[in-house]
PDB file of N, CA and C in Angstrom:
ATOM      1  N   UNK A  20       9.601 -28.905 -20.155  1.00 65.00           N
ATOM      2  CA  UNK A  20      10.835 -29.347 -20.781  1.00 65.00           C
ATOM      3  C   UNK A  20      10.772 -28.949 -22.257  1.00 65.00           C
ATOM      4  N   UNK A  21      11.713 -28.424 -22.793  1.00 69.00           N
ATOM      5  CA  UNK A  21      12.197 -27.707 -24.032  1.00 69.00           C
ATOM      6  C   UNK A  21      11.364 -29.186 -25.057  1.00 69.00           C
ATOM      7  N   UNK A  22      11.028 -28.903 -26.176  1.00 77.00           N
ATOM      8  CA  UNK A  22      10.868 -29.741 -27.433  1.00 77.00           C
ATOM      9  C   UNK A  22      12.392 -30.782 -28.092  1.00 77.00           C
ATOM     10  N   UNK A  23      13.244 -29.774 -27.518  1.00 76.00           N
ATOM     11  CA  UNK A  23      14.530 -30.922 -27.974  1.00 76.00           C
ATOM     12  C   UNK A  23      14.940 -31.611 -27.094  1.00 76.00           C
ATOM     13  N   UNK A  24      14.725 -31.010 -25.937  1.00 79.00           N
ATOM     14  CA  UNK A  24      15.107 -32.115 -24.932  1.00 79.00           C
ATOM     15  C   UNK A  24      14.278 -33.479 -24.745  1.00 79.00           C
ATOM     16  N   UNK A  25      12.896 -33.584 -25.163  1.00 82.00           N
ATOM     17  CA  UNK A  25      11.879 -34.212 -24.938  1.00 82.00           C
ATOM     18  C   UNK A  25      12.043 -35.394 -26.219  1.00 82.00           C
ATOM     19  N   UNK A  26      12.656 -34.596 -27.208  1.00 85.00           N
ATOM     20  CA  UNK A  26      13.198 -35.077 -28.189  1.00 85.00           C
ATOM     21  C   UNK A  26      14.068 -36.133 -27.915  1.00 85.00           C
ATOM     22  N   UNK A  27      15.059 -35.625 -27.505  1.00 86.00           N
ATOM     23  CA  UNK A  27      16.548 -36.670 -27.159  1.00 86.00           C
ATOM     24  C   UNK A  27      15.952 -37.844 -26.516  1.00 86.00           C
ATOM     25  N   UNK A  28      15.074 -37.480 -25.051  1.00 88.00           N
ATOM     26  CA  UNK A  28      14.931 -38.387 -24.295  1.00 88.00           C
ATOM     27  C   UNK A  28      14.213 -39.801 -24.844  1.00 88.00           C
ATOM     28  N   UNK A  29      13.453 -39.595 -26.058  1.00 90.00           N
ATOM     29  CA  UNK A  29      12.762 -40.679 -26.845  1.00 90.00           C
ATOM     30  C   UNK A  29      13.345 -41.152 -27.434  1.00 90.00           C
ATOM     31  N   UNK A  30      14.652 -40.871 -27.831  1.00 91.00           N
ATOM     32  CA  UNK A  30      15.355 -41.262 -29.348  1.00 91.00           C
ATOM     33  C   UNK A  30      16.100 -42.350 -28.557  1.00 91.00           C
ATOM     34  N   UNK A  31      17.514 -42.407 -29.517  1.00 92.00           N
ATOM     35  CA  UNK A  31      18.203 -44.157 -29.362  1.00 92.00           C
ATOM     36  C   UNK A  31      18.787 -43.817 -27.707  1.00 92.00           C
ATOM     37  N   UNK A  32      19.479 -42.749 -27.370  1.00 92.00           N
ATOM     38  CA  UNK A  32      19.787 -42.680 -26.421  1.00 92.00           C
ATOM     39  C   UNK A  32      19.005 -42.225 -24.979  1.00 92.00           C
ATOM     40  N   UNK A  33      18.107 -42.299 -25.270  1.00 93.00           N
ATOM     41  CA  UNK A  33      16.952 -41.521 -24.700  1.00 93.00           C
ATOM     42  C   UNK A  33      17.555 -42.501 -22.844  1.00 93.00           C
ATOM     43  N   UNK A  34      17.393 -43.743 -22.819  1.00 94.00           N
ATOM     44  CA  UNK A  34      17.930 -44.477 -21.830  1.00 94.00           C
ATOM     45  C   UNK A  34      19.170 -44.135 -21.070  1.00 94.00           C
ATOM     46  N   UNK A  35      20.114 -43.628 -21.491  1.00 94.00           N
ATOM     47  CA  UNK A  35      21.443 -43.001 -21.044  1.00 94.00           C
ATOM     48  C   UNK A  35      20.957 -42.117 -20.512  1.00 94.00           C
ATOM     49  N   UNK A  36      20.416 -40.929 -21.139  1.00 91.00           N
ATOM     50  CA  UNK A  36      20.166 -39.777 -20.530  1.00 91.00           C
ATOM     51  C   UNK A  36      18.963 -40.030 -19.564  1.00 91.00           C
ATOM     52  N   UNK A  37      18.356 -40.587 -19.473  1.00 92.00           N
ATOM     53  CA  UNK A  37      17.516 -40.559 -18.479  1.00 92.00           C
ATOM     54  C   UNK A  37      18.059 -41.024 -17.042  1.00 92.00           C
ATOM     55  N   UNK A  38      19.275 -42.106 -17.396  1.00 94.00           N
ATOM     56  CA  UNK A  38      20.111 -42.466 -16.108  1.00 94.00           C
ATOM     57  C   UNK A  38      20.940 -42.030 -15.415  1.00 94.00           C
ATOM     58  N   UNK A  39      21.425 -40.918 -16.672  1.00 92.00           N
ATOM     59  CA  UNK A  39      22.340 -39.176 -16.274  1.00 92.00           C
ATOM     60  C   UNK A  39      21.309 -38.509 -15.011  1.00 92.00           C
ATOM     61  N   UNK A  40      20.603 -37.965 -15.287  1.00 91.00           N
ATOM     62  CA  UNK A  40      19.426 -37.507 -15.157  1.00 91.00           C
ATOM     63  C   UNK A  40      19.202 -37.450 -13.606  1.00 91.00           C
ATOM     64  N   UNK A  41      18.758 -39.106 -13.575  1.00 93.00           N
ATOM     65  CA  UNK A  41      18.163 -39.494 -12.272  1.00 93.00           C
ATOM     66  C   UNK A  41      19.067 -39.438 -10.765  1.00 93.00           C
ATOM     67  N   UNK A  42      20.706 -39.528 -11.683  1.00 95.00           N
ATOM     68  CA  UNK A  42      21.286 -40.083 -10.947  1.00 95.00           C
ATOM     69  C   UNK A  42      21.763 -38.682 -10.667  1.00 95.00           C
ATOM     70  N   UNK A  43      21.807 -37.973 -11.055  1.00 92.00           N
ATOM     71  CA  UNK A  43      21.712 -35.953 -10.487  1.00 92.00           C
ATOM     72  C   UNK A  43      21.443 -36.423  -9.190  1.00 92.00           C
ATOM     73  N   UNK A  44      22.404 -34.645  -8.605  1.00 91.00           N
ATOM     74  CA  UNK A  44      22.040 -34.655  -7.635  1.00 91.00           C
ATOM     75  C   UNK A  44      20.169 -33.006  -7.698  1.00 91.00           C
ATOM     76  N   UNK A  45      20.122 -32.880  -8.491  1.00 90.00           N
ATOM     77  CA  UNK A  45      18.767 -32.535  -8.640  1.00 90.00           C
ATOM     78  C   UNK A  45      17.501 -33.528  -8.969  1.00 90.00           C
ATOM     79  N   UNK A  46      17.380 -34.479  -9.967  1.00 91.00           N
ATOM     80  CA  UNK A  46      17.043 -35.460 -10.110  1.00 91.00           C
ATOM     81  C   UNK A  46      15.943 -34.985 -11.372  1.00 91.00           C
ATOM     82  N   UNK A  47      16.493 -33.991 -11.553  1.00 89.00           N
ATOM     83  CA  UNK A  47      16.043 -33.748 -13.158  1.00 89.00           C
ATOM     84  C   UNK A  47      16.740 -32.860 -13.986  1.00 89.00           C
ATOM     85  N   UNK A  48      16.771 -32.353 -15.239  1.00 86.00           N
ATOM     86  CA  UNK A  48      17.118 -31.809 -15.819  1.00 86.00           C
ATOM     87  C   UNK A  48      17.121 -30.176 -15.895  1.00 86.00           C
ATOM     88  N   UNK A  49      18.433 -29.589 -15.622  1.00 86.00           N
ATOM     89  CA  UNK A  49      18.300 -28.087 -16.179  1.00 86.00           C
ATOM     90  C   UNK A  49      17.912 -27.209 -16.831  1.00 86.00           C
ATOM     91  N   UNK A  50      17.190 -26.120 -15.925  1.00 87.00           N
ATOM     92  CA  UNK A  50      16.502 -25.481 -17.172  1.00 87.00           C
ATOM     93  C   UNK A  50      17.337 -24.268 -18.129  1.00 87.00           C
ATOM     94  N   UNK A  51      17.019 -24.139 -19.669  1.00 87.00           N
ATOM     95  CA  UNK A  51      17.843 -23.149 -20.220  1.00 87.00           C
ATOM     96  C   UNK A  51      19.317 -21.956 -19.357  1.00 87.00           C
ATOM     97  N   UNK A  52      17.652 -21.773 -18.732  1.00 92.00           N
ATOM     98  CA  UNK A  52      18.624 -20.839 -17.886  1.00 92.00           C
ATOM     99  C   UNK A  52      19.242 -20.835 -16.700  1.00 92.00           C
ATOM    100  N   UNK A  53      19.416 -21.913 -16.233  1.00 91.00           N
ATOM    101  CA  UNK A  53      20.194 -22.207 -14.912  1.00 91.00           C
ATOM    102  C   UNK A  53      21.543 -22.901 -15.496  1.00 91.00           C
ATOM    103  N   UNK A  54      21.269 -23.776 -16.462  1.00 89.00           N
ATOM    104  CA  UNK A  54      22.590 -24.197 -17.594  1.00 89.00           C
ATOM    105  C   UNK A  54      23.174 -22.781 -17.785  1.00 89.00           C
ATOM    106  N   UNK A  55      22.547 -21.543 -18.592  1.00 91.00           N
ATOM    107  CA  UNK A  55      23.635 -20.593 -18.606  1.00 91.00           C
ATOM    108  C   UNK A  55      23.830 -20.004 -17.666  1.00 91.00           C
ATOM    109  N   UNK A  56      23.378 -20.106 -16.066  1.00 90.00           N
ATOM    110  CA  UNK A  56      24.050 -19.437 -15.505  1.00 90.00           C
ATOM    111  C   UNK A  56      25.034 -20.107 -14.940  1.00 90.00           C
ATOM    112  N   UNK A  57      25.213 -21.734 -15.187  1.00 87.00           N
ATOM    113  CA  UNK A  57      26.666 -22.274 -14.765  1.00 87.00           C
ATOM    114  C   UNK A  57      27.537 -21.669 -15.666  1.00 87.00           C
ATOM    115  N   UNK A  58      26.903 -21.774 -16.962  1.00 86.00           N
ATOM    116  CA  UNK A  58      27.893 -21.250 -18.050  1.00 86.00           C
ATOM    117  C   UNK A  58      29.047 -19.526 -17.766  1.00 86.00           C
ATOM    118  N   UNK A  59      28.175 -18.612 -17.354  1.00 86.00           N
ATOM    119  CA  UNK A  59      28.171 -17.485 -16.966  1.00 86.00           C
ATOM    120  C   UNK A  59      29.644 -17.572 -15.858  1.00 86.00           C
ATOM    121  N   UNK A  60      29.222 -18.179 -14.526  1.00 82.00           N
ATOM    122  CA  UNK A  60      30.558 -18.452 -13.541  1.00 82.00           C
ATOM    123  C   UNK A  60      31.376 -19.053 -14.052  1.00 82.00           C
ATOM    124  N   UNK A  61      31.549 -20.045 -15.275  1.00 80.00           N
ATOM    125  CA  UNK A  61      32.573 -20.895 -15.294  1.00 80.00           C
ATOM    126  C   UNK A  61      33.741 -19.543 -16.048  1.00 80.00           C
ATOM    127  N   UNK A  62      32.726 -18.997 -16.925  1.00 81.00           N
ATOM    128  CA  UNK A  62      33.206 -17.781 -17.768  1.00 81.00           C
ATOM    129  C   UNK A  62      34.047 -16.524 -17.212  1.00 81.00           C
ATOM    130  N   UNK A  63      33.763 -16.673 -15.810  1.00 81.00           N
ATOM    131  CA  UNK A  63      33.940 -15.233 -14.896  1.00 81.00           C
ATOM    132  C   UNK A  63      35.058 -15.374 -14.859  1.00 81.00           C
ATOM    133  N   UNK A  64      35.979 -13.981 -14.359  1.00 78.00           N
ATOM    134  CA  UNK A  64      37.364 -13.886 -14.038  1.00 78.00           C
ATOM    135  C   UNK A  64      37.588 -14.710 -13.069  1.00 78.00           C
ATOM    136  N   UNK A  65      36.632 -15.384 -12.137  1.00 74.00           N
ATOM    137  CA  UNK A  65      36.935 -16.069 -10.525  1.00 74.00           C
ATOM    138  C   UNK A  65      36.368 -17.622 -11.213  1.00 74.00           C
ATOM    139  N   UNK A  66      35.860 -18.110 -12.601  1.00 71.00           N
ATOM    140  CA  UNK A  66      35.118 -19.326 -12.247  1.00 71.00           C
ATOM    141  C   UNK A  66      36.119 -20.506 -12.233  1.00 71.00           C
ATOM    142  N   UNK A  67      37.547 -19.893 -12.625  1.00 64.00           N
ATOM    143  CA  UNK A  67      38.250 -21.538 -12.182  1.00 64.00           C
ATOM    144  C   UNK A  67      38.703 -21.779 -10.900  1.00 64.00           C
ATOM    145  N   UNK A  68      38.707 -20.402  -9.842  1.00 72.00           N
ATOM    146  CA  UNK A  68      38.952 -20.448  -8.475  1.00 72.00           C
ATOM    147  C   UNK A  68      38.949 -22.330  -7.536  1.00 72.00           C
ATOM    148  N   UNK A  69      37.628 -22.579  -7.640  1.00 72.00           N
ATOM    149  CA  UNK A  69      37.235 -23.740  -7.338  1.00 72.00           C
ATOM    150  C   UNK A  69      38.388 -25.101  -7.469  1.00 72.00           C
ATOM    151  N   UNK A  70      38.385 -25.270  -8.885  1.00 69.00           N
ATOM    152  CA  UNK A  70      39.075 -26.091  -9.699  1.00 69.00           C
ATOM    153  C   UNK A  70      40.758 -25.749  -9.476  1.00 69.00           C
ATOM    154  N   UNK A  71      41.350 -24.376  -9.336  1.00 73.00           N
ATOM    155  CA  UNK A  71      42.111 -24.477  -8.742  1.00 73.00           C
ATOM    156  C   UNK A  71      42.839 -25.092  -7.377  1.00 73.00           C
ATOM    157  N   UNK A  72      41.690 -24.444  -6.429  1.00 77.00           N
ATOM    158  CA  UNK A  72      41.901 -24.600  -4.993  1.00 77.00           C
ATOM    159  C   UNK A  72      41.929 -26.756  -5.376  1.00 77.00           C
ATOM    160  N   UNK A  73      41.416 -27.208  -6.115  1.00 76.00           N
ATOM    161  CA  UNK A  73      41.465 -28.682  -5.998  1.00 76.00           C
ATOM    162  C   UNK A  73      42.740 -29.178  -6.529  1.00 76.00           C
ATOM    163  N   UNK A  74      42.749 -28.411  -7.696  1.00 77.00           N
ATOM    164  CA  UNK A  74      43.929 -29.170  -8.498  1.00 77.00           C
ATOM    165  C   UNK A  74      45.099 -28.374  -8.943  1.00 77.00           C
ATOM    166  N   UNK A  75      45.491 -27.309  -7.663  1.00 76.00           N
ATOM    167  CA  UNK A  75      46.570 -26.652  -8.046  1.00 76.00           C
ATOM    168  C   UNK A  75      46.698 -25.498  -9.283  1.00 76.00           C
ATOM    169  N   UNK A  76      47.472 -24.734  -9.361  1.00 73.00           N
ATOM    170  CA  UNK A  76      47.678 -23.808 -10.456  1.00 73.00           C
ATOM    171  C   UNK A  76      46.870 -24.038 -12.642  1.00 73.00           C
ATOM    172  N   UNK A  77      46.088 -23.402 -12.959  1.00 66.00           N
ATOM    173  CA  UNK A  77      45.413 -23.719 -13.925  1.00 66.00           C
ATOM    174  C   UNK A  77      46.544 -23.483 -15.388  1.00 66.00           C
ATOM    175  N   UNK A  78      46.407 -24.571 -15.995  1.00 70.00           N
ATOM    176  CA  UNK A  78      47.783 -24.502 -17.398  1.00 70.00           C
ATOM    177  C   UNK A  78      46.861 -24.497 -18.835  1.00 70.00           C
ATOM    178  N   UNK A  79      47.018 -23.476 -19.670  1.00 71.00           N
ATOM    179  CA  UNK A  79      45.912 -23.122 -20.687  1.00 71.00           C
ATOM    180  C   UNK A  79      46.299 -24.467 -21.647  1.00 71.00           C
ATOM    181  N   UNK A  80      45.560 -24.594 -22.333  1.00 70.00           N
ATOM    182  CA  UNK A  80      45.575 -25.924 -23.028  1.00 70.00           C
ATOM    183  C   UNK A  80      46.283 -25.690 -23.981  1.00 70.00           C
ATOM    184  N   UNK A  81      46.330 -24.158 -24.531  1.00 66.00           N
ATOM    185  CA  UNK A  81      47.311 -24.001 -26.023  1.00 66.00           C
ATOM    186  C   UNK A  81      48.574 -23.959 -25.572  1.00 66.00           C
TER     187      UNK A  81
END
């Protein structure tokens, strides 16, 4: 686990995130690079596909 993450988990909130965490359906925390590769699909020409098919046609926020 990264130095900042190890970080957070001690500090004031350290308790929240650990209950984030557990309650995953991995049951631990992401590594660098599996975080950017959600990042990566959400980014893609297809990554709101999903979110569509749930909630209908996508409306840009601006």
């Amino acid at each position: 686990m990264p130095q900042v993450a190890r970080a957070e988990l001690g500090g004031a909130r350290g308790e929240r995130f650990r209950r984030i965490i557990d309650a995953s359906a991995a049951g631990r925390a992401g590594t660098p690079g599996q975080v950017g590769g959600v990042g990566t699909l959400l980014m893609a020409p297809d990554g709101g596909v999903t979110a569509a098919w749930w909630y209908g046609e996508l409306v840009s926020a601006t």
